[in-house]
Coordinates of C-alpha atoms in Angstrom, one line a residue:
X1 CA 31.8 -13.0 -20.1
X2 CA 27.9 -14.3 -19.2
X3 CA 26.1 -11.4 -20.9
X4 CA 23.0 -13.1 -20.7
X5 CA 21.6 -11.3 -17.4
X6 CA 23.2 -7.9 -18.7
X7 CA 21.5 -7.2 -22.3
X8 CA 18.2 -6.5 -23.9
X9 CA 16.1 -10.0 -24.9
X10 CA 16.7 -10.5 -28.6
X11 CA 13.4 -12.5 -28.1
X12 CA 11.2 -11.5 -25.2
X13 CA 11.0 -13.9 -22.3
X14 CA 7.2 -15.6 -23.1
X15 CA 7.1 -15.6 -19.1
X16 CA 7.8 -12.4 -18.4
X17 CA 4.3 -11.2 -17.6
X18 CA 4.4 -13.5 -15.1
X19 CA 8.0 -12.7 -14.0
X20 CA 6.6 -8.8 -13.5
X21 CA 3.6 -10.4 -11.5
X22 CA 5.8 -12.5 -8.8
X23 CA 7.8 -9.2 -8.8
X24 CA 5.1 -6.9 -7.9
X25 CA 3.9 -9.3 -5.5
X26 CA 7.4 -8.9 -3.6
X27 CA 7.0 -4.9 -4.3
X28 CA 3.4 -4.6 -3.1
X29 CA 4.4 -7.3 0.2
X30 CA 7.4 -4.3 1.0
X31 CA 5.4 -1.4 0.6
X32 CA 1.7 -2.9 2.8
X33 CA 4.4 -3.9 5.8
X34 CA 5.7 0.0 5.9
X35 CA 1.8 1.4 5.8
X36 CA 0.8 -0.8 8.0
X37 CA 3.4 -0.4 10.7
X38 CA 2.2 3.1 10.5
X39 CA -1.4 2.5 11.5
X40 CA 0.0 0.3 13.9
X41 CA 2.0 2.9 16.3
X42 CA -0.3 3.9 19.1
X43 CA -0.6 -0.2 19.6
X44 CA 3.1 -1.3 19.7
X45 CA 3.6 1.7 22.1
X46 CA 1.0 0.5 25.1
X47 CA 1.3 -3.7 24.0
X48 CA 5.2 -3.3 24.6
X49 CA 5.6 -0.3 26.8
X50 CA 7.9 1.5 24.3
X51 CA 9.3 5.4 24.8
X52 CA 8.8 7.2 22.1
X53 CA 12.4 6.7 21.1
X54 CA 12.2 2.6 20.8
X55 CA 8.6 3.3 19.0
X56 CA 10.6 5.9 15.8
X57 CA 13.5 3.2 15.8
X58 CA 10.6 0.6 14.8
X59 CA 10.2 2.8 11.7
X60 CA 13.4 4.5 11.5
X61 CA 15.0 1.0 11.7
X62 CA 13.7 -0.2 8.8
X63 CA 14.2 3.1 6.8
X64 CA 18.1 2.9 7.8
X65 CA 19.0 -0.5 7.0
X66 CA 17.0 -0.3 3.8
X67 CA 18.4 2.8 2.7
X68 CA 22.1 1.4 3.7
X69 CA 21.5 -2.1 1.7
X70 CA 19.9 -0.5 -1.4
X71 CA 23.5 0.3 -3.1
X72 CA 25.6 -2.8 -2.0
X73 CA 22.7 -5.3 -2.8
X74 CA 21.5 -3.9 -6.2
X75 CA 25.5 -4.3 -7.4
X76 CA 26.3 -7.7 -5.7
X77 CA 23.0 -8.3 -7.6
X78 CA 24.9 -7.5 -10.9
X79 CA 27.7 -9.3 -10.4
X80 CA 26.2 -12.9 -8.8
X81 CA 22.9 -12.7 -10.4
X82 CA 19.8 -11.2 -9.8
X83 CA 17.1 -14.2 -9.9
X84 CA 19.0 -15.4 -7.0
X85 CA 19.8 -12.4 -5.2
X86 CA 15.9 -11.2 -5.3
X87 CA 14.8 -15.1 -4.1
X88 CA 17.4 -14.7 -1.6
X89 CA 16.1 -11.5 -0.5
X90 CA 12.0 -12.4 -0.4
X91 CA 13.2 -15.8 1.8
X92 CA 14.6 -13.3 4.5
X93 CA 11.9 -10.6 4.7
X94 CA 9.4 -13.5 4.9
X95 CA 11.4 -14.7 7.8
X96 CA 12.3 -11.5 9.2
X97 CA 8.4 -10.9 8.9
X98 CA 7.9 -14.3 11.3
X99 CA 10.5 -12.6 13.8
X100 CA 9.0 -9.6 14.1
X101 CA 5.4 -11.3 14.7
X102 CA 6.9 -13.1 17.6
X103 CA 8.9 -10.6 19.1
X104 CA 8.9 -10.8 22.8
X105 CA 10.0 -7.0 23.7
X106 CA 10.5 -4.0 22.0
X107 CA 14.6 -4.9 21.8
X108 CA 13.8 -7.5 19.9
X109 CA 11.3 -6.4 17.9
X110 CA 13.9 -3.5 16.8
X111 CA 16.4 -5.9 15.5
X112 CA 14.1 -8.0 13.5
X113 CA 13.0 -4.7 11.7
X114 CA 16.6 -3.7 11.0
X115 CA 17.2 -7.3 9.8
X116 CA 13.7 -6.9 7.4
X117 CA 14.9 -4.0 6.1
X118 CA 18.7 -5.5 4.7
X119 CA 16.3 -8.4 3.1
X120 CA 14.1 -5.9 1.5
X121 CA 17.3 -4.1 -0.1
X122 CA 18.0 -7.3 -1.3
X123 CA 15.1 -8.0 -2.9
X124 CA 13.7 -4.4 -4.4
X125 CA 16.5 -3.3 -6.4
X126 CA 16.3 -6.6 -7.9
X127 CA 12.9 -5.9 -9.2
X128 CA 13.5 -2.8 -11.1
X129 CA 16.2 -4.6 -12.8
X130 CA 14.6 -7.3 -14.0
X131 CA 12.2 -5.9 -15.3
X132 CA 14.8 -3.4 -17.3
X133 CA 16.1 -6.4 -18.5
X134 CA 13.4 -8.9 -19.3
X135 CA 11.2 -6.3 -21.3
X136 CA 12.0 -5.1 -24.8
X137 CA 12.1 -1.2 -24.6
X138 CA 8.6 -0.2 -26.1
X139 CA 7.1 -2.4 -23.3
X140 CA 8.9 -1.2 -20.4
X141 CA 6.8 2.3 -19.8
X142 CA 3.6 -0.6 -18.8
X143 CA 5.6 -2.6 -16.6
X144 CA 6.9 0.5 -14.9
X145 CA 3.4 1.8 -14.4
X146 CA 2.3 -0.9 -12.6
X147 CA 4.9 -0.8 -10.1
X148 CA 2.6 2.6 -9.4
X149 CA -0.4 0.4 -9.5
X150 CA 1.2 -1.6 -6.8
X151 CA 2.0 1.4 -4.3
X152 CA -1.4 2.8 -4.7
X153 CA -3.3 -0.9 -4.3
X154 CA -0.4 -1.0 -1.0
X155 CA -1.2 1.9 0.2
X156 CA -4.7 1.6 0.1
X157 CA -4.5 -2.5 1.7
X158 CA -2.1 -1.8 4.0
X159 CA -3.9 1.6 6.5
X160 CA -7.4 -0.8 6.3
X161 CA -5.8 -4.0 6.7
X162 CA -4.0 -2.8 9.6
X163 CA -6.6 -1.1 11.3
X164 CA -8.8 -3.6 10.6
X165 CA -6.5 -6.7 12.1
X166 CA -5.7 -4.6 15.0
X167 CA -9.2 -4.0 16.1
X168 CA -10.6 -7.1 15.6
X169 CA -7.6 -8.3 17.7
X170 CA -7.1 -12.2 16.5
X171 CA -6.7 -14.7 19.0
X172 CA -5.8 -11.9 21.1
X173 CA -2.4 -11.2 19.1
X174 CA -2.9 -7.6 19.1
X175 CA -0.7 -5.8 16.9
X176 CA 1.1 -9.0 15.6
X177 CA -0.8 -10.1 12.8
X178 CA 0.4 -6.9 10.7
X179 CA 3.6 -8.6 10.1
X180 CA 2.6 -12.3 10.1
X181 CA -0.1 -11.4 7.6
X182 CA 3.5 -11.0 5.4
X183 CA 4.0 -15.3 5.7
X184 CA 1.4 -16.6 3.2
X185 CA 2.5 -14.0 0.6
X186 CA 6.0 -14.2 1.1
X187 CA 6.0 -18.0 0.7
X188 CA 3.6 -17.9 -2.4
X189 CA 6.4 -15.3 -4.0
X190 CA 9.5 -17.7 -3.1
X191 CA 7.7 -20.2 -4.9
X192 CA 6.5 -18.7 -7.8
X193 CA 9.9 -16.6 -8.4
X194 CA 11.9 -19.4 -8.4
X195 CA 9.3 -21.4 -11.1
X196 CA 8.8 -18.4 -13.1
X197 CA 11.9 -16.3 -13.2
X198 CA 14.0 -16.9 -16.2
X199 CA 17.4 -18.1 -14.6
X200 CA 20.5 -15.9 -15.8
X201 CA 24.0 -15.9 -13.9
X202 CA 25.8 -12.9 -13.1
X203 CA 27.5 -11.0 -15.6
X204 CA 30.3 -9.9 -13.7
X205 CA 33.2 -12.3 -11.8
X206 CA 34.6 -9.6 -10.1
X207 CA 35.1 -8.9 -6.3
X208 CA 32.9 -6.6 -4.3
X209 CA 34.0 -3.1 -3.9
X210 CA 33.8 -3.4 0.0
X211 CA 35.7 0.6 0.4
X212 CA 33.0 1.6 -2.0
X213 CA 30.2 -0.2 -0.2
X214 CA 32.0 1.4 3.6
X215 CA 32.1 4.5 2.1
X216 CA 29.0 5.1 1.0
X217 CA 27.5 3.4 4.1
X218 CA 29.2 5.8 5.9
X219 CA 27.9 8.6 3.7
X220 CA 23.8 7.6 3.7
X221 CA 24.5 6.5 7.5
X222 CA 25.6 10.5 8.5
X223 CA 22.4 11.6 6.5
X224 CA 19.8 9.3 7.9
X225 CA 20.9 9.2 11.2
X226 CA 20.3 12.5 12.2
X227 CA 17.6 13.1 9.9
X228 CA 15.6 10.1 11.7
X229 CA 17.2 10.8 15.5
X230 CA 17.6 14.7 15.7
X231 CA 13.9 15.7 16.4
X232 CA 13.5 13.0 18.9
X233 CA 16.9 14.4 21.0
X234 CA 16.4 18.0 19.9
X235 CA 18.9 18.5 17.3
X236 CA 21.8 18.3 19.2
X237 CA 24.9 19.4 18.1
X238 CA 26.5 15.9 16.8
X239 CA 23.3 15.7 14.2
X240 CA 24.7 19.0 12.0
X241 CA 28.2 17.3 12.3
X242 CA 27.1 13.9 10.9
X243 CA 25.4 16.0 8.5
X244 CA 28.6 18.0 7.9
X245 CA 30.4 14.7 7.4
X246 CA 28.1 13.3 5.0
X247 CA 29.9 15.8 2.3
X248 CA 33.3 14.3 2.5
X249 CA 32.2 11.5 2.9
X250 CA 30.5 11.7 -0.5
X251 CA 33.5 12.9 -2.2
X252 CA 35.8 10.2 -0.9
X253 CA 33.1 7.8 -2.6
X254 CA 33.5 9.5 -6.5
X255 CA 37.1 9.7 -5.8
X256 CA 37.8 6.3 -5.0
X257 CA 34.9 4.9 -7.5
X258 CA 37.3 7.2 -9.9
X259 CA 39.8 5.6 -9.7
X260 CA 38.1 1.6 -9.4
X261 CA 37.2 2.7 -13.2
X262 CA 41.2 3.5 -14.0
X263 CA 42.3 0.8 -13.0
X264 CA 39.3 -1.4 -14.7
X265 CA 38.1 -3.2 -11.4
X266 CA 34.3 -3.4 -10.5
X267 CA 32.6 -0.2 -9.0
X268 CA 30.1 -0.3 -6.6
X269 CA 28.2 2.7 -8.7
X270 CA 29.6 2.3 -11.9
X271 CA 31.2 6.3 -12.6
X272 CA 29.8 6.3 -15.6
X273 CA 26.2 6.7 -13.5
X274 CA 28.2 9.4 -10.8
X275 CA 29.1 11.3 -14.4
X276 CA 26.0 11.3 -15.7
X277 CA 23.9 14.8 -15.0
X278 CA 20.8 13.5 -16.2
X279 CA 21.1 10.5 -14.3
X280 CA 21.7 12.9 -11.0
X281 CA 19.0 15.2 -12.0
X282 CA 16.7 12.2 -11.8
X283 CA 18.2 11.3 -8.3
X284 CA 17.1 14.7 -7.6
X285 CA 14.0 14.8 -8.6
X286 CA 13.3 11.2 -6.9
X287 CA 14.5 12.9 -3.6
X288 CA 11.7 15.5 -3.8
X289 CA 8.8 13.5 -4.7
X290 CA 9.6 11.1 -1.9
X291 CA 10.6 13.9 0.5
X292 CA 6.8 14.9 0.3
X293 CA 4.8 11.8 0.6
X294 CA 6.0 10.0 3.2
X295 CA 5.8 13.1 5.4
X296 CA 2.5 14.1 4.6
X297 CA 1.2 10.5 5.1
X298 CA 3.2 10.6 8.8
X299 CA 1.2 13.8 10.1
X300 CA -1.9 13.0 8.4
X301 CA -2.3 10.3 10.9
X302 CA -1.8 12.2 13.8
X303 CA -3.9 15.0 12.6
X304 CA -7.1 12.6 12.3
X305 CA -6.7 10.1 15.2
X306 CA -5.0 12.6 17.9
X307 CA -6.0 15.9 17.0
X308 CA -9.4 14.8 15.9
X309 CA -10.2 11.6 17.9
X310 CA -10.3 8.4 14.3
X311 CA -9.9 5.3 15.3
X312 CA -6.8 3.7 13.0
X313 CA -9.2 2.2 10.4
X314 CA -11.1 5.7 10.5
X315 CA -8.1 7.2 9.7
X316 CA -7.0 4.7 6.7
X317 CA -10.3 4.8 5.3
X318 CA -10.2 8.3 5.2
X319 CA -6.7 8.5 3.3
X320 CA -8.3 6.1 0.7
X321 CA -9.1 8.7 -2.3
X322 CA -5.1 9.4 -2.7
X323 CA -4.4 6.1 -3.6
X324 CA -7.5 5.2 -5.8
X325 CA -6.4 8.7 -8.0
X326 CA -2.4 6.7 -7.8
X327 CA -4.2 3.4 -9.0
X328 CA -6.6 5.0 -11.5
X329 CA -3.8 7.3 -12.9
X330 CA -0.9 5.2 -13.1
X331 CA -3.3 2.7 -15.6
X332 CA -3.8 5.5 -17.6
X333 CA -0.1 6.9 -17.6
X334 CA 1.0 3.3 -18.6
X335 CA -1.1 3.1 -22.0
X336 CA 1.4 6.3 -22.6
X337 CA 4.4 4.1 -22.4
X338 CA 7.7 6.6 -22.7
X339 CA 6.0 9.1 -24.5
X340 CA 5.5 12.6 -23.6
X341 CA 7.8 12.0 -20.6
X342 CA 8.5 15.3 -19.7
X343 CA 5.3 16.8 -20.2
X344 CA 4.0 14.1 -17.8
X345 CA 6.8 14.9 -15.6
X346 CA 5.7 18.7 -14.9
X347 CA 1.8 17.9 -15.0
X348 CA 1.8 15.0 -11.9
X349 CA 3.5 17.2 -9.6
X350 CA 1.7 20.3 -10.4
X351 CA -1.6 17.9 -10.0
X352 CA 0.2 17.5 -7.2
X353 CA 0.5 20.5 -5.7
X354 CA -2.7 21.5 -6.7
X355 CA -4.5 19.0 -4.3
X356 CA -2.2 20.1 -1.2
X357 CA -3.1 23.3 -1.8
X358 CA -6.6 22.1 -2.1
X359 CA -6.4 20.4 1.1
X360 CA -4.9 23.4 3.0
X361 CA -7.9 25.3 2.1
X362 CA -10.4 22.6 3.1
X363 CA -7.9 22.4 6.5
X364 CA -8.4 25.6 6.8
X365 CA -12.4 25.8 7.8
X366 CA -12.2 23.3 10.1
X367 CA -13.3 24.0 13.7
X368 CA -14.3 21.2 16.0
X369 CA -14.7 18.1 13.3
X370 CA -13.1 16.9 10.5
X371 CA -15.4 15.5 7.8
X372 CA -13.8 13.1 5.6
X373 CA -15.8 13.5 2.9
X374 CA -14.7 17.4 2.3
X375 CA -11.4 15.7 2.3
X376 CA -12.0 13.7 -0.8
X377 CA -11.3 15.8 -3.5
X378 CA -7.8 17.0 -2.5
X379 CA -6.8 13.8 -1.9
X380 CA -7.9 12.3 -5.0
X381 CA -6.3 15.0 -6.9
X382 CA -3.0 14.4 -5.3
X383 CA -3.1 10.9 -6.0
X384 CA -4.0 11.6 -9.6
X385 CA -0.8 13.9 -9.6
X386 CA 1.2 11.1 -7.7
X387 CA 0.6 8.4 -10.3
X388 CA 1.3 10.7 -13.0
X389 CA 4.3 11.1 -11.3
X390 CA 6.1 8.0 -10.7
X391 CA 5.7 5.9 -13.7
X392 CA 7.9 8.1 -16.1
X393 CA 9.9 9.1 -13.4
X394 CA 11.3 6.1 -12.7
X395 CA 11.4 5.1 -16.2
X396 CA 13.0 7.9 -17.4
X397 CA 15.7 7.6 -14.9
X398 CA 16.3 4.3 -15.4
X399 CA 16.4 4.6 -19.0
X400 CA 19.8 6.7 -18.5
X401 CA 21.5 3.6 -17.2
X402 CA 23.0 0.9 -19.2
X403 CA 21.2 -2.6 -18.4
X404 CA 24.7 -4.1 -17.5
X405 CA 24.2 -1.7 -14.2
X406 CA 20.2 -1.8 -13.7
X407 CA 21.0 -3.7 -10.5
X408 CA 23.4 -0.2 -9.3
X409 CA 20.6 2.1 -11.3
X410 CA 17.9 1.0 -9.5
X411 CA 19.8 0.7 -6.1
X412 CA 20.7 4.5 -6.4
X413 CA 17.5 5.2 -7.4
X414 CA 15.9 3.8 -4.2
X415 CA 18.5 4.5 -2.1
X416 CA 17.6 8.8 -3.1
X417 CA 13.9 7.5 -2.6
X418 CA 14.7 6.6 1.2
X419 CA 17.2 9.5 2.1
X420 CA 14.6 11.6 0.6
X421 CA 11.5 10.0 2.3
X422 CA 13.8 10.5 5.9
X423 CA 14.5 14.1 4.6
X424 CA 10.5 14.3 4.3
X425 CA 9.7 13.0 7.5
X426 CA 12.5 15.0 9.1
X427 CA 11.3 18.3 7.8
X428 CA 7.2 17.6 8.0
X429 CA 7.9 16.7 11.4
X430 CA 9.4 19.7 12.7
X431 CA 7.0 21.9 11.1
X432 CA 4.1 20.4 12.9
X433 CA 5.5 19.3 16.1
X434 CA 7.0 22.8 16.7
X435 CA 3.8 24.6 15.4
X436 CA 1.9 22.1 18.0
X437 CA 3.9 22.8 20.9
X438 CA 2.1 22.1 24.3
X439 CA -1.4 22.4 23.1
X440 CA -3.7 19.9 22.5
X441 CA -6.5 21.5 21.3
X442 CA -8.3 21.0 17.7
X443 CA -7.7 24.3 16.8
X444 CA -3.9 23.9 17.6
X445 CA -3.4 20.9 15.5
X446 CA -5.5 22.0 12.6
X447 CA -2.7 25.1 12.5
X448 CA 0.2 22.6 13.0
X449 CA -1.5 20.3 9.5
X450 CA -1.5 23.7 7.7
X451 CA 1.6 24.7 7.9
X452 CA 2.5 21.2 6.9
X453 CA 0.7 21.3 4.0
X454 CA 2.9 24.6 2.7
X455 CA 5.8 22.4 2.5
X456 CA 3.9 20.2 0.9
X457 CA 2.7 22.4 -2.1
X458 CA 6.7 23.9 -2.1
X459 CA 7.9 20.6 -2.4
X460 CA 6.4 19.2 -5.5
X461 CA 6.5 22.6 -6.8
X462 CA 10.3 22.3 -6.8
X463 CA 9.5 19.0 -8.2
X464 CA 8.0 20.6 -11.4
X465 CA 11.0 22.6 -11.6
X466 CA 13.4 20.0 -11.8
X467 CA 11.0 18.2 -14.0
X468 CA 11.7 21.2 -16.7
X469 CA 15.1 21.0 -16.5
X470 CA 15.1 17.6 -18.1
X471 CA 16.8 17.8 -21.9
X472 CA 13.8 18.5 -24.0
X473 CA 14.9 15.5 -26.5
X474 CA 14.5 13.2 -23.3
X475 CA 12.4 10.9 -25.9
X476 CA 14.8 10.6 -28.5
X477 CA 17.6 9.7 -25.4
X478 CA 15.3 7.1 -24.8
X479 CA 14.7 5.8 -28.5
X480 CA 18.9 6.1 -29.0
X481 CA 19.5 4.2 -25.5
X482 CA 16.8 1.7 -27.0
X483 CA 19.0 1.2 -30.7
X484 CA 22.4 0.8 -28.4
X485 CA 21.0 -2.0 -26.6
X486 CA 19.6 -3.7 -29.4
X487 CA 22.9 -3.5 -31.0
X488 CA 24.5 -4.8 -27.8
X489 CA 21.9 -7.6 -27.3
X490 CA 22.5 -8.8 -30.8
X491 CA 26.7 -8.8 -31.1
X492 CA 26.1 -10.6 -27.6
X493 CA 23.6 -13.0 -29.1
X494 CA 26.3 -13.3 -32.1

């Protein structure tokens, strides 16, 4: 067996600073297309003459097929390689990207989103992993932290980027460059991956668990579905019997990935992953953070340019202090490296719920305006709590995982991220749109904000729970997952 793609380096890649560049280049082109399509709504609704419905599949589309690809992609990454899988997957978002930009109608534009978001489960699993497996242990805390570099720098690019290409209105493309602006990058990050990459083969020759990867389609499909579809048809009954489903539908998945390991064949999610409680606990935890953000971000929006009349780059600007406290704090967090992961792990989302509960009180005194700059201080508290966050989080997680299944690791790991981020949107959504009713006025929708802001301060206070449920000794996990590899890496080197 090819271990070569599966192990700790015995001798660090000399190019792997680079490698974690071209990588967060493909991270940061992912996360600017799904701010930006945000921004973007009001737009795509009068260019195309959308419902409502097509408009939430634009979004939801992507969230679906991303969250259904995350699992398949990350363990076919495993097993054929995951240099190629990732270059594979950058070549069809940039593509998809193209498609999208020169969509004709609304149909179409639909089925180039769901097509982007398969390519970008190719390609984002792929990242995590590599860098588990290209950085020795005591360096893999930075390289983590700057994946939260990356979302805050995306997050801040991609609301004033969009707004800003939509009203200046290029050649009269409208809405079009937010997704052709994805070309030039993606192109620059095909080339660059496939120069700079170290090649390594897959370390598996096995087949694809195909009942694994139906089953736990089937499973994410029952939960994202109606968490995406049920406000927009009112919660009709068939949504609470997808979700009903989604249980044995989730238990059919262990089972039979029970008894793939019995019988020694490949497993979609290895069960030593489904066995391990930390590793769950971390899925958890990942569901929470991400059930809070995207939400929050979703209403924000609507609060500021419909409730209170921002034009979309208004309303970007306006968001920018949450991502300068991710950016600011996620630099400091990764000089910590994996130390004091736990106590980092209760602080960010306390921070956290701090400047949501901040915000609600600034919210609160609002009348006929909103100034942005009262809202400055919540949000860069948030963000400070957000970068705090993420880093460790996802290091720690990964950490649990055995670098022979990074690629399934980090798959499960985003695929929680997504169900959870749908969960968020879900939950935010009904709070304020039922809260907003009929009523338009500024009073109405300051109310509607508010009570979307409790969930928000619940949320990440859950968050901190599960955070202190982690073993206390989650360092020295770390420093004895660190000795196994480098006893694997050198018997494979032998």
């Amino acid at each position: 067996m090819n271990t070569s793609d599966h192990t700790a380096p015995a001798v660090p890649s000399s190019r792997r600073w680079l490698t974690l560049a071209v990588l967060l280049l493909a991270a940061f082109m992912n996360l600017i297309d799904v701010t930006i399509v945000n921004v973007a709504i009001p737009s795509l609704s009068d260019s195309l003459q959308a419902t409502s419905s097509e408009i939430e599949w634009v979004v939801a589309g992507y969230i679906v097929a991303f969250a259904l690809g995350l699992l398949p992609f990350g363990r076919l990454g495993d097993i054929v390689g995951r240099k190629r899988m990732f270059l594979f997957g950058v070549t069809g978002f940039t593509l998809c990207s193209l498609l999208c930009g020169v969509a004709p109608n609304i149909d179409m534009l639909i089925a180039a989103r769901l097509a982007q978001g398969l390519t970008a489960a190719m390609m984002m699993p792929q990242a995590l992993a590599l860098v588990q497996v290209t950085f020795p242990p005591a360096e893999r805390g930075t390289a983590f932290s700057l994946f939260g570099v990356t979302a805050g720098l995306a997050s801040v690019a991609g609301p004033l980027t969009g707004g800003a290409l939509i009203s200046a209105d290029l050649y009269g493309l409208e809405w079009r460059p937010i997704f052709l602006v994805n070309l030039p990058i993606g192109l620059f990050a095909v080339i660059s991956g496939w120069l700079l990459i170290p090649k390594a083969e897959g370390g598996e020759r096995s087949r694809i668990d195909f009942v694994g990867v139906l089953l736990a389609a089937a499973a994410v499909f029952a939960v994202i579905i109606p968490l995406v579809e049920g406000r927009e048809y009112g919660w009709p009954l068939w949504c609470f019997v997808l979700l009903a489903l989604s249980v044995p539908f989730s238990a059919a998945f262990v089972l039979w990935e029970r008894h793939r390991a019995k019988i020694q064949a490949s497993q979609l999610l290895p069960i030593s992953l489904i066995t391990n409680r930390h590793f769950l606990l971390g899925l958890s935890m990942t569901s929470a953070l991400f059930a809070g953000i995207p939400g929050f971000f979703f209403v924000v929006a609507i609060f500021l340019q419909v409730g209170f009349g921002f034009t979309p780059f208004e309303s970007g600007l306006t968001t920018v202090p949450f991502p300068v406290g991710v950016f600011i704090s996620s630099l400091i967090s990764g000089r910590f490296g994996g130390r004091m992961a736990r106590a980092r792990l209760i602080a960010g989302p306390l921070i956290l719920a701090s400047g949501m509960a901040l915000l609600y009180f600034v919210v609160a005194s609002v009348t006929d305006s909103v100034d942005h700059w009262d809202l400055v201080a919540p949000l860069f508290m948030a963000g400070l709590g957000m970068g705090i966050t993420v880093a460790p989080l996802f290091a720690t997680i990964l950490t649990m995982v055995e670098l022979r299944d990074a690629g399934s690791g980090s798959g499960a790991l985003q695929s929680f991220q997504q169900i959870g981020g749908a969960l968020g949107v879900a939950i935010v959504g009904e709070i304020f749109f039922r809260m907003l009713g009929s009523a338009q006025g500024h009073g109405t929708y300051r109310d509607a904000f508010e009570m979307a802001l409790i969930y928000q301060v619940a949320i990440f206070l859950l968050l901190a729970f599960l955070s202190s449920r982690l073993p206390a000794d989650v360092e020295g996990r770390s420093r004895a997952m660190k000795a196994d590899e480098t006893q694997e890496s050198a018997s494979a080197k032998g």
